Amino acid sequence: MKKYDYLIVGAGLFGAVFAHEMTKEGKKCLVIDKRDHIAGNIYCENVEGINVHKYGAHIFHTSDKVVWEYINQFAEFNNYINSPVARYKDELYNLPFNMNTFSKMFGIKTPAEAKAKIQEEIEELGITEPKNLEEQALSLAGRSVYEKLVKGYTEKQWGRDCKDLPAFIIKRLPLRFIYDNNYFNDRFQGIPMGGYTAIVEKMLEGSDVLLNTDYYEFRKENADIAEKTVYTGMLDKYFDYKYGVLEYRSVRFETETLDMDNYQGNAVVNYTEREVPYTRIIEHKHFEYGTQPKTVISREYPSEWKLGEEPYYPVNNEKNEEVAGKYRELADKEENVIFGGRLGEYRYYDMDKVIAAALKAVEKEKNN
Ligand code: FAD
């Protein structure tokens, strides 16, 4: 008899949902994580009474009613609506691109005026077959929106000039002709009151949890500890990088506590000029309408990624997709191992998609 039904590698959202559901089924789960905390990338650190999103700002949004009801079992959500502001030199614009943005940019009032202005700029450029990202964005939104709000931000994100980036990166540039600053189009949105870590803590009730425990070390001595393994670590690492290393894009956070109650008046401010080295400043307290006397801000610097550093965004270009496909084939054949989550599948997943994927994996297991 093995000691556990499941060894779950990774105490992030995927692992926690899986553990919670299987514990309810009467299974015994051991969850391990190499970090010194649970919750993976949605972990929040309490600083000055403020939930600081340590691995980047996380806003829950979904149109999936089942997932929304699922997550609401574990927390009440506040009514936070993501409405970022863009700062270009000394000008401030609302995002996403909407009538508030156009009104400020062009001094117009009506949707018809905004459409005419943008159309005029697009026609002036006369780009018929965009050869690169710059031409693509110009042909979709005109010169003003591109130069003030797209160019610098995108170049910082990718570490390259827009002229040297492929056009397909930007398929659409949604322009919204209503006065509406809600960034997401989803039906449900908010921030969990009490933070994300508390949700994961609840999900892991009834499971055994070991932190500071790396799977590759742990399995040397504990190969037979569980019937099955749920693996949410890096897909390529599991197979010892035999087809090569899957690439990620990284981001560095510079977090600072300030002796003032309100630094920028909004949770998210994007810096869209190239000369400012960071892409965004997050002021964490505004996600929860905090009234603490101090405030905590994080500057985000996109950066190259090297093996061994924290992996953030999978680079879904052709080369990586081909390699990931080969690893996924191996993963499918691996007996008694379930691969899941953003690293285990090498996919960018928002939180709602991770929950849906974990619930699907649970259903598959139950029917096995
Ligand atoms: P993770 O949270 O990464 O959990 C995996 C865990 O496995 C980690 O804790 C890791 O330490 C552990 N692990 C890895 N290897 C090993 C090993 N060898 N041994 C032991 N443990 C190991 N989604 C949204 O819906 N809204 C947002 O606003 C949003 N913002 C984001 C911002 C950023 C910068 C990023 C990168 C992602 C964002 N996401 C957002 C996506 C969200 O972070 C993911 O959907 C979610 O965290 C994925 O959960 P997971 O369990 O798959 O992975």
Tab-separated table of C-alpha atoms and ligand atoms in Angstrom:
chain	number	residue	atom	x	y	z
A	1	MET	CA	0.000	0.000	0.000
A	2	LYS	CA	1.344	3.416	-0.916
A	3	LYS	CA	1.058	6.131	1.686
A	4	TYR	CA	-0.794	8.596	-0.569
A	5	ASP	CA	-3.136	8.375	-3.514
A	6	TYR	CA	-1.633	11.522	-5.070
A	7	LEU	CA	1.695	13.281	-4.818
A	8	ILE	CA	0.934	16.784	-6.081
A	9	VAL	CA	3.975	18.749	-7.204
A	10	GLY	CA	3.210	22.455	-6.859
A	11	ALA	CA	0.970	24.224	-4.329
A	12	GLY	CA	-0.290	26.700	-6.955
A	13	LEU	CA	-3.878	27.008	-8.113
A	14	PHE	CA	-3.868	23.881	-10.282
A	15	GLY	CA	-2.408	21.660	-7.565
A	16	ALA	CA	-4.663	23.158	-4.881
A	17	VAL	CA	-7.909	22.667	-6.852
A	18	PHE	CA	-6.891	19.110	-7.665
A	19	ALA	CA	-5.992	18.371	-4.025
A	20	HIS	CA	-9.233	19.893	-2.751
A	21	GLU	CA	-11.456	17.890	-5.085
A	22	MET	CA	-9.661	14.607	-4.518
A	23	THR	CA	-9.639	15.060	-0.734
A	24	LYS	CA	-13.422	15.467	-0.977
A	25	GLU	CA	-13.466	12.101	-2.769
A	26	GLY	CA	-11.748	10.545	0.226
A	27	LYS	CA	-8.296	10.371	-1.398
A	28	LYS	CA	-5.083	11.127	0.465
A	29	CYS	CA	-2.996	13.892	-1.085
A	30	LEU	CA	0.529	15.101	-0.377
A	31	VAL	CA	1.270	18.517	-1.856
A	32	ILE	CA	4.918	19.592	-2.147
A	33	ASP	CA	6.373	22.890	-3.282
A	34	LYS	CA	9.952	24.010	-3.635
A	35	ARG	CA	9.048	27.522	-2.478
A	36	ASP	CA	8.655	28.461	1.187
A	37	HIS	CA	4.979	29.346	0.715
A	38	ILE	CA	1.795	27.980	-0.819
A	39	ALA	CA	-0.302	29.528	-3.633
A	40	GLY	CA	2.317	29.541	-6.403
A	41	ASN	CA	2.214	32.701	-8.459
A	42	ILE	CA	-0.969	34.028	-6.893
A	43	TYR	CA	0.746	34.299	-3.500
A	44	CYS	CA	0.262	37.603	-1.691
A	45	GLU	CA	2.661	38.857	0.959
A	46	ASN	CA	1.282	41.045	3.726
A	47	VAL	CA	3.248	44.297	3.954
A	48	GLU	CA	1.953	47.118	6.174
A	49	GLY	CA	-1.467	45.409	6.152
A	50	ILE	CA	-1.529	45.438	2.327
A	51	ASN	CA	-1.759	42.299	0.172
A	52	VAL	CA	1.247	42.604	-2.122
A	53	HIS	CA	0.986	40.458	-5.273
A	54	LYS	CA	4.527	39.121	-5.149
A	55	TYR	CA	4.624	37.523	-8.610
A	56	GLY	CA	2.705	40.231	-10.456
A	57	ALA	CA	-0.718	41.813	-10.195
A	58	HIS	CA	-3.549	39.282	-10.357
A	59	ILE	CA	-7.106	40.266	-11.199
A	60	PHE	CA	-9.690	37.528	-11.326
A	61	HIS	CA	-11.946	37.755	-14.373
A	62	THR	CA	-14.004	35.158	-16.152
A	63	SER	CA	-17.089	34.588	-18.250
A	64	ASP	CA	-17.319	31.002	-17.046
A	65	LYS	CA	-20.175	30.862	-14.531
A	66	VAL	CA	-19.151	27.429	-13.226
A	67	VAL	CA	-15.627	28.659	-12.432
A	68	TRP	CA	-16.944	31.885	-10.891
A	69	GLU	CA	-19.263	29.963	-8.578
A	70	TYR	CA	-16.476	27.517	-7.811
A	71	ILE	CA	-13.984	30.177	-6.673
A	72	ASN	CA	-16.677	32.000	-4.704
A	73	GLN	CA	-16.919	28.987	-2.362
A	74	PHE	CA	-13.522	29.954	-1.013
A	75	ALA	CA	-13.766	33.747	-0.786
A	76	GLU	CA	-16.031	36.697	-1.234
A	77	PHE	CA	-14.927	38.942	-4.089
A	78	ASN	CA	-14.947	42.720	-4.009
A	79	ASN	CA	-16.224	44.857	-6.879
A	80	TYR	CA	-12.812	45.849	-8.244
A	81	ILE	CA	-12.917	46.605	-11.962
A	82	ASN	CA	-9.591	46.847	-13.734
A	83	SER	CA	-9.306	50.298	-15.312
A	84	PRO	CA	-5.652	51.009	-16.017
A	85	VAL	CA	-4.323	54.444	-16.804
A	86	ALA	CA	-1.570	55.014	-19.373
A	87	ARG	CA	1.051	57.662	-18.803
A	88	TYR	CA	2.839	59.011	-21.865
A	89	LYS	CA	5.291	61.758	-20.902
A	90	ASP	CA	3.036	64.144	-18.947
A	91	GLU	CA	-0.205	63.025	-20.557
A	92	LEU	CA	-2.609	60.564	-18.937
A	93	TYR	CA	-5.029	58.394	-20.900
A	94	ASN	CA	-7.650	55.828	-19.925
A	95	LEU	CA	-7.287	52.246	-21.081
A	96	PRO	CA	-8.421	50.156	-22.830
A	97	PHE	CA	-8.632	52.402	-25.910
A	98	ASN	CA	-12.127	53.856	-25.559
A	99	MET	CA	-14.042	57.104	-25.923
A	100	ASN	CA	-12.353	58.558	-22.805
A	101	THR	CA	-8.970	57.917	-24.483
A	102	PHE	CA	-10.009	59.359	-27.852
A	103	SER	CA	-11.752	62.355	-26.365
A	104	LYS	CA	-8.568	63.318	-24.516
A	105	MET	CA	-6.282	62.511	-27.432
A	106	PHE	CA	-8.213	64.230	-30.222
A	107	GLY	CA	-10.378	66.730	-28.338
A	108	ILE	CA	-13.534	65.117	-29.751
A	109	LYS	CA	-16.817	64.161	-28.111
A	110	THR	CA	-18.769	61.662	-30.199
A	111	PRO	CA	-18.018	58.152	-31.501
A	112	ALA	CA	-18.536	59.358	-35.076
A	113	GLU	CA	-15.858	62.032	-34.605
A	114	ALA	CA	-13.462	59.520	-33.027
A	115	LYS	CA	-13.946	56.975	-35.825
A	116	ALA	CA	-13.463	59.658	-38.487
A	117	LYS	CA	-10.230	60.884	-36.876
A	118	ILE	CA	-8.745	57.396	-36.573
A	119	GLN	CA	-9.844	56.464	-40.076
A	120	GLU	CA	-8.258	59.654	-41.442
A	121	GLU	CA	-4.934	58.728	-39.790
A	122	ILE	CA	-5.109	55.162	-41.096
A	123	GLU	CA	-5.827	56.320	-44.654
A	124	GLU	CA	-3.028	58.888	-44.551
A	125	LEU	CA	-0.561	56.073	-43.859
A	126	GLY	CA	-1.901	53.909	-46.696
A	127	ILE	CA	-0.448	50.619	-45.385
A	128	THR	CA	-2.003	47.691	-47.245
A	129	GLU	CA	0.248	44.788	-46.318
A	130	PRO	CA	1.829	45.334	-42.882
A	131	LYS	CA	5.374	43.911	-42.864
A	132	ASN	CA	6.044	44.229	-39.160
A	133	LEU	CA	4.348	44.994	-35.851
A	134	GLU	CA	4.739	48.752	-36.295
A	135	GLU	CA	2.965	48.739	-39.644
A	136	GLN	CA	0.315	46.373	-38.317
A	137	ALA	CA	-0.502	48.603	-35.329
A	138	LEU	CA	-0.437	51.761	-37.453
A	139	SER	CA	-2.841	50.220	-39.939
A	140	LEU	CA	-5.235	49.199	-37.150
A	141	ALA	CA	-5.271	52.284	-34.938
A	142	GLY	CA	-3.540	55.192	-36.701
A	143	ARG	CA	-0.453	57.175	-35.737
A	144	SER	CA	-1.595	58.893	-32.505
A	145	VAL	CA	-2.738	55.784	-30.638
A	146	TYR	CA	0.279	53.824	-31.901
A	147	GLU	CA	2.911	56.392	-30.997
A	148	LYS	CA	1.520	57.405	-27.628
A	149	LEU	CA	0.107	54.152	-26.310
A	150	VAL	CA	1.445	51.122	-28.209
A	151	LYS	CA	4.999	51.694	-29.447
A	152	GLY	CA	7.073	52.293	-26.299
A	153	TYR	CA	5.159	49.822	-24.155
A	154	THR	CA	5.431	47.004	-26.718
A	155	GLU	CA	9.134	47.684	-27.325
A	156	LYS	CA	9.844	47.456	-23.600
A	157	GLN	CA	7.765	44.292	-23.302
A	158	TRP	CA	9.658	42.510	-26.057
A	159	GLY	CA	13.027	44.223	-25.664
A	160	ARG	CA	13.003	45.016	-29.385
A	161	ASP	CA	11.996	47.723	-31.816
A	162	CYS	CA	8.437	47.381	-33.179
A	163	LYS	CA	9.893	47.417	-36.696
A	164	ASP	CA	11.808	44.230	-35.824
A	165	LEU	CA	8.816	42.388	-34.385
A	166	PRO	CA	6.499	40.254	-36.527
A	167	ALA	CA	3.081	41.668	-37.426
A	168	PHE	CA	1.169	38.638	-36.106
A	169	ILE	CA	1.914	39.503	-32.450
A	170	ILE	CA	-0.875	42.076	-32.687
A	171	LYS	CA	-3.808	40.476	-34.474
A	172	ARG	CA	-6.348	43.027	-33.300
A	173	LEU	CA	-6.187	46.315	-31.451
A	174	PRO	CA	-9.650	46.587	-29.962
A	175	LEU	CA	-10.962	50.151	-30.141
A	176	ARG	CA	-14.037	50.716	-28.012
A	177	PHE	CA	-16.383	53.468	-29.082
A	178	ILE	CA	-18.175	53.838	-25.760
A	179	TYR	CA	-17.078	55.651	-22.607
A	180	ASP	CA	-16.090	52.511	-20.701
A	181	ASN	CA	-12.760	52.010	-18.896
A	182	ASN	CA	-13.380	48.393	-17.852
A	183	TYR	CA	-10.321	46.591	-19.224
A	184	PHE	CA	-11.847	43.132	-19.405
A	185	ASN	CA	-14.868	42.065	-21.395
A	186	ASP	CA	-15.687	39.263	-18.967
A	187	ARG	CA	-18.960	38.897	-17.124
A	188	PHE	CA	-17.427	38.407	-13.650
A	189	GLN	CA	-14.473	40.247	-12.119
A	190	GLY	CA	-12.982	41.128	-8.747
A	191	ILE	CA	-10.291	40.622	-6.133
A	192	PRO	CA	-10.839	38.109	-3.321
A	193	MET	CA	-11.361	39.878	-0.010
A	194	GLY	CA	-8.574	38.660	2.260
A	195	GLY	CA	-6.281	37.844	-0.673
A	196	TYR	CA	-5.489	34.866	-2.867
A	197	THR	CA	-3.280	32.997	-0.398
A	198	ALA	CA	-6.267	32.474	1.939
A	199	ILE	CA	-8.168	30.795	-0.928
A	200	VAL	CA	-5.375	28.303	-1.512
A	201	GLU	CA	-5.040	27.712	2.225
A	202	LYS	CA	-8.714	26.667	2.306
A	203	MET	CA	-8.308	24.475	-0.756
A	204	LEU	CA	-5.408	22.641	0.881
A	205	GLU	CA	-7.294	21.819	4.100
A	206	GLY	CA	-7.201	18.052	4.529
A	207	SER	CA	-4.041	17.578	2.421
A	208	ASP	CA	-0.547	17.145	3.790
A	209	VAL	CA	1.726	19.962	2.629
A	210	LEU	CA	5.521	20.054	2.510
A	211	LEU	CA	7.209	23.354	1.603
A	212	ASN	CA	10.869	23.942	0.652
A	213	THR	CA	10.709	20.558	-1.035
A	214	ASP	CA	11.949	20.138	-4.583
A	215	TYR	CA	10.372	17.245	-6.450
A	216	TYR	CA	13.592	16.093	-8.069
A	217	GLU	CA	15.312	15.754	-4.710
A	218	PHE	CA	12.217	14.412	-2.959
A	219	ARG	CA	11.563	11.603	-5.441
A	220	LYS	CA	15.052	10.155	-4.956
A	221	GLU	CA	14.022	8.924	-1.515
A	222	ASN	CA	10.257	8.760	-2.011
A	223	ALA	CA	9.694	7.162	-5.394
A	224	ASP	CA	6.949	4.944	-4.029
A	225	ILE	CA	5.106	7.384	-1.842
A	226	ALA	CA	1.968	7.756	-3.984
A	227	GLU	CA	-0.111	5.885	-6.546
A	228	LYS	CA	-0.054	8.812	-8.926
A	229	THR	CA	1.754	12.109	-9.388
A	230	VAL	CA	0.225	15.411	-10.448
A	231	TYR	CA	3.056	17.497	-11.862
A	232	THR	CA	2.701	21.284	-12.234
A	233	GLY	CA	6.419	22.095	-12.575
A	234	MET	CA	8.261	22.801	-15.836
A	235	LEU	CA	7.401	20.381	-18.635
A	236	ASP	CA	10.864	20.344	-20.262
A	237	LYS	CA	12.636	19.827	-16.950
A	238	TYR	CA	10.621	16.679	-16.249
A	239	PHE	CA	12.107	15.147	-19.393
A	240	ASP	CA	15.584	16.464	-18.619
A	241	TYR	CA	15.403	18.980	-21.492
A	242	LYS	CA	15.948	16.169	-24.002
A	243	TYR	CA	14.370	18.169	-26.872
A	244	GLY	CA	15.813	21.498	-25.700
A	245	VAL	CA	14.825	24.271	-23.315
A	246	LEU	CA	11.392	25.913	-23.627
A	247	GLU	CA	11.749	29.672	-23.499
A	248	TYR	CA	10.011	32.161	-21.252
A	249	ARG	CA	9.788	35.923	-21.083
A	250	SER	CA	10.499	37.268	-17.651
A	251	VAL	CA	9.674	40.287	-15.539
A	252	ARG	CA	11.553	41.809	-12.630
A	253	PHE	CA	9.648	43.520	-9.823
A	254	GLU	CA	11.099	46.384	-7.822
A	255	THR	CA	8.870	46.754	-4.780
A	256	GLU	CA	8.987	49.707	-2.426
A	257	THR	CA	7.027	50.812	0.656
A	258	LEU	CA	6.286	54.519	0.613
A	259	ASP	CA	5.487	56.719	3.563
A	260	MET	CA	2.338	58.172	2.020
A	261	ASP	CA	-1.204	56.878	1.737
A	262	ASN	CA	-1.743	57.229	-2.009
A	263	TYR	CA	0.994	57.361	-4.642
A	264	GLN	CA	-0.711	57.206	-8.017
A	265	GLY	CA	-4.463	57.044	-7.350
A	266	ASN	CA	-4.962	53.830	-9.323
A	267	ALA	CA	-3.890	50.195	-8.963
A	268	VAL	CA	-2.341	50.012	-12.443
A	269	VAL	CA	-0.514	52.751	-14.339
A	270	ASN	CA	1.162	51.788	-17.621
A	271	TYR	CA	4.193	53.806	-18.719
A	272	THR	CA	3.966	53.877	-22.496
A	273	GLU	CA	7.076	55.893	-23.390
A	274	ARG	CA	10.251	54.004	-24.158
A	275	GLU	CA	12.484	56.323	-22.095
A	276	VAL	CA	10.971	55.132	-18.779
A	277	PRO	CA	12.529	51.680	-18.257
A	278	TYR	CA	9.570	50.001	-16.535
A	279	THR	CA	6.252	49.130	-18.182
A	280	ARG	CA	3.911	49.510	-15.219
A	281	ILE	CA	3.655	50.605	-11.626
A	282	ILE	CA	1.250	48.609	-9.491
A	283	GLU	CA	-0.061	50.213	-6.300
A	284	HIS	CA	-1.320	47.134	-4.498
A	285	LYS	CA	-3.663	48.677	-1.909
A	286	HIS	CA	-6.023	50.020	-4.586
A	287	PHE	CA	-7.042	46.468	-5.569
A	288	GLU	CA	-8.778	46.282	-2.190
A	289	TYR	CA	-9.639	49.958	-1.625
A	290	GLY	CA	-7.077	49.960	1.217
A	291	THR	CA	-6.990	52.814	3.712
A	292	GLN	CA	-3.652	51.968	5.367
A	293	PRO	CA	-1.384	54.942	6.213
A	294	LYS	CA	1.436	53.633	3.955
A	295	THR	CA	1.446	52.284	0.425
A	296	VAL	CA	3.415	49.629	-1.490
A	297	ILE	CA	4.271	49.987	-5.173
A	298	SER	CA	5.953	47.593	-7.630
A	299	ARG	CA	7.708	48.725	-10.782
A	300	GLU	CA	7.692	46.056	-13.490
A	301	TYR	CA	10.701	45.626	-15.769
A	302	PRO	CA	10.261	43.081	-18.564
A	303	SER	CA	13.436	41.073	-19.022
A	304	GLU	CA	15.113	38.225	-20.836
A	305	TRP	CA	14.835	34.859	-19.131
A	306	LYS	CA	17.641	32.416	-18.393
A	307	LEU	CA	17.259	28.817	-17.283
A	308	GLY	CA	17.229	28.723	-13.485
A	309	GLU	CA	15.349	32.027	-13.151
A	310	GLU	CA	11.632	32.369	-12.394
A	311	PRO	CA	9.675	31.440	-15.541
A	312	TYR	CA	6.771	33.837	-16.234
A	313	TYR	CA	5.348	33.990	-19.747
A	314	PRO	CA	5.769	31.094	-22.218
A	315	VAL	CA	7.010	32.382	-25.578
A	316	ASN	CA	4.457	30.858	-27.911
A	317	ASN	CA	6.331	31.128	-31.177
A	318	GLU	CA	6.629	28.353	-33.736
A	319	LYS	CA	9.948	27.034	-32.437
A	320	ASN	CA	8.763	26.680	-28.840
A	321	GLU	CA	5.389	25.277	-29.834
A	322	GLU	CA	7.089	22.560	-31.867
A	323	VAL	CA	9.342	21.572	-28.977
A	324	ALA	CA	6.463	21.794	-26.471
A	325	GLY	CA	4.407	19.520	-28.742
A	326	LYS	CA	7.077	16.834	-28.520
A	327	TYR	CA	7.197	17.101	-24.738
A	328	ARG	CA	3.387	16.992	-24.530
A	329	GLU	CA	3.427	13.745	-26.530
A	330	LEU	CA	5.850	12.234	-24.015
A	331	ALA	CA	3.721	13.537	-21.151
A	332	ASP	CA	0.640	11.801	-22.545
A	333	LYS	CA	2.522	8.504	-22.522
A	334	GLU	CA	3.893	8.885	-18.992
A	335	GLU	CA	2.096	6.386	-16.810
A	336	ASN	CA	0.539	7.510	-13.534
A	337	VAL	CA	1.577	11.126	-14.017
A	338	ILE	CA	-0.878	13.939	-14.735
A	339	PHE	CA	0.700	17.102	-16.162
A	340	GLY	CA	-1.161	20.319	-15.464
A	341	GLY	CA	-1.016	24.074	-14.966
A	342	ARG	CA	0.880	26.812	-16.726
A	343	LEU	CA	4.348	25.226	-16.415
A	344	GLY	CA	3.290	21.598	-16.744
A	345	GLU	CA	1.515	22.314	-20.029
A	346	TYR	CA	3.692	25.249	-21.146
A	347	ARG	CA	0.657	27.435	-21.803
A	348	TYR	CA	-0.273	30.924	-20.688
A	349	TYR	CA	-3.347	30.320	-18.574
A	350	ASP	CA	-5.360	32.910	-16.690
A	351	MET	CA	-6.555	31.765	-13.271
A	352	ASP	CA	-10.056	30.878	-14.459
A	353	LYS	CA	-8.617	28.655	-17.187
A	354	VAL	CA	-6.332	26.924	-14.672
A	355	ILE	CA	-9.308	26.168	-12.435
A	356	ALA	CA	-11.307	24.834	-15.399
A	357	ALA	CA	-8.348	22.675	-16.485
A	358	ALA	CA	-7.866	21.287	-12.960
A	359	LEU	CA	-11.576	20.463	-12.655
A	360	LYS	CA	-11.401	18.694	-16.018
A	361	ALA	CA	-8.400	16.663	-14.855
A	362	VAL	CA	-10.333	15.736	-11.711
A	363	GLU	CA	-13.328	14.540	-13.752
A	364	LYS	CA	-11.037	12.451	-15.947
A	365	GLU	CA	-9.489	10.866	-12.860
A	366	LYS	CA	-12.859	10.103	-11.306
A	367	ASN	CA	-13.945	8.315	-14.481
A	368	ASN	CA	-10.753	6.275	-14.700
B	1	FAD	P1	1.940	28.192	-10.374
B	1	FAD	O1	1.146	29.197	-9.621
B	1	FAD	O2	3.198	28.644	-11.005
B	1	FAD	O3	2.236	26.974	-9.424
B	1	FAD	C1	3.205	25.990	-9.713
B	1	FAD	C2	3.938	25.684	-8.437
B	1	FAD	O4	4.791	24.565	-8.673
B	1	FAD	C3	4.830	26.822	-7.959
B	1	FAD	O5	4.498	27.188	-6.643
B	1	FAD	C4	6.250	26.233	-8.030
B	1	FAD	O6	7.091	26.663	-6.976
B	1	FAD	C5	5.971	24.739	-7.920
B	1	FAD	N1	7.035	23.924	-8.518
B	1	FAD	C6	7.560	24.037	-9.753
B	1	FAD	N2	8.532	23.118	-9.928
B	1	FAD	C7	8.627	22.422	-8.770
B	1	FAD	C8	9.460	21.373	-8.328
B	1	FAD	N3	10.414	20.845	-9.107
B	1	FAD	N4	9.297	20.903	-7.082
B	1	FAD	C9	8.347	21.425	-6.241
B	1	FAD	N5	7.535	22.444	-6.626
B	1	FAD	C10	7.674	22.937	-7.866
B	1	FAD	N6	-4.206	35.273	-14.315
B	1	FAD	C11	-5.385	35.918	-14.171
B	1	FAD	O7	-6.452	35.293	-14.222
B	1	FAD	N7	-5.416	37.281	-13.942
B	1	FAD	C12	-4.281	38.025	-13.860
B	1	FAD	O8	-4.353	39.238	-13.662
B	1	FAD	C13	-3.024	37.364	-14.034
B	1	FAD	N8	-1.870	38.057	-13.967
B	1	FAD	C14	-0.685	37.406	-14.169
B	1	FAD	C15	0.499	38.145	-14.104
B	1	FAD	C16	1.717	37.518	-14.322
B	1	FAD	C17	2.997	38.314	-14.242
B	1	FAD	C18	1.754	36.131	-14.639
B	1	FAD	C19	3.054	35.450	-14.959
B	1	FAD	C20	0.594	35.396	-14.667
B	1	FAD	C21	-0.645	36.016	-14.432
B	1	FAD	N9	-1.829	35.294	-14.413
B	1	FAD	C22	-3.027	35.955	-14.261
B	1	FAD	C23	-1.834	33.819	-14.560
B	1	FAD	C24	-1.779	33.089	-13.193
B	1	FAD	O9	-0.607	33.430	-12.518
B	1	FAD	C25	-1.821	31.572	-13.435
B	1	FAD	O10	-3.012	31.245	-14.072
B	1	FAD	C26	-1.715	30.695	-12.177
B	1	FAD	O11	-0.841	31.185	-11.221
B	1	FAD	C27	-1.266	29.323	-12.608
B	1	FAD	O12	-1.317	28.395	-11.534
B	1	FAD	P2	-0.454	27.048	-11.620
B	1	FAD	O13	-0.824	26.237	-10.458
B	1	FAD	O14	-0.580	26.468	-12.963
B	1	FAD	O15	1.061	27.547	-11.567
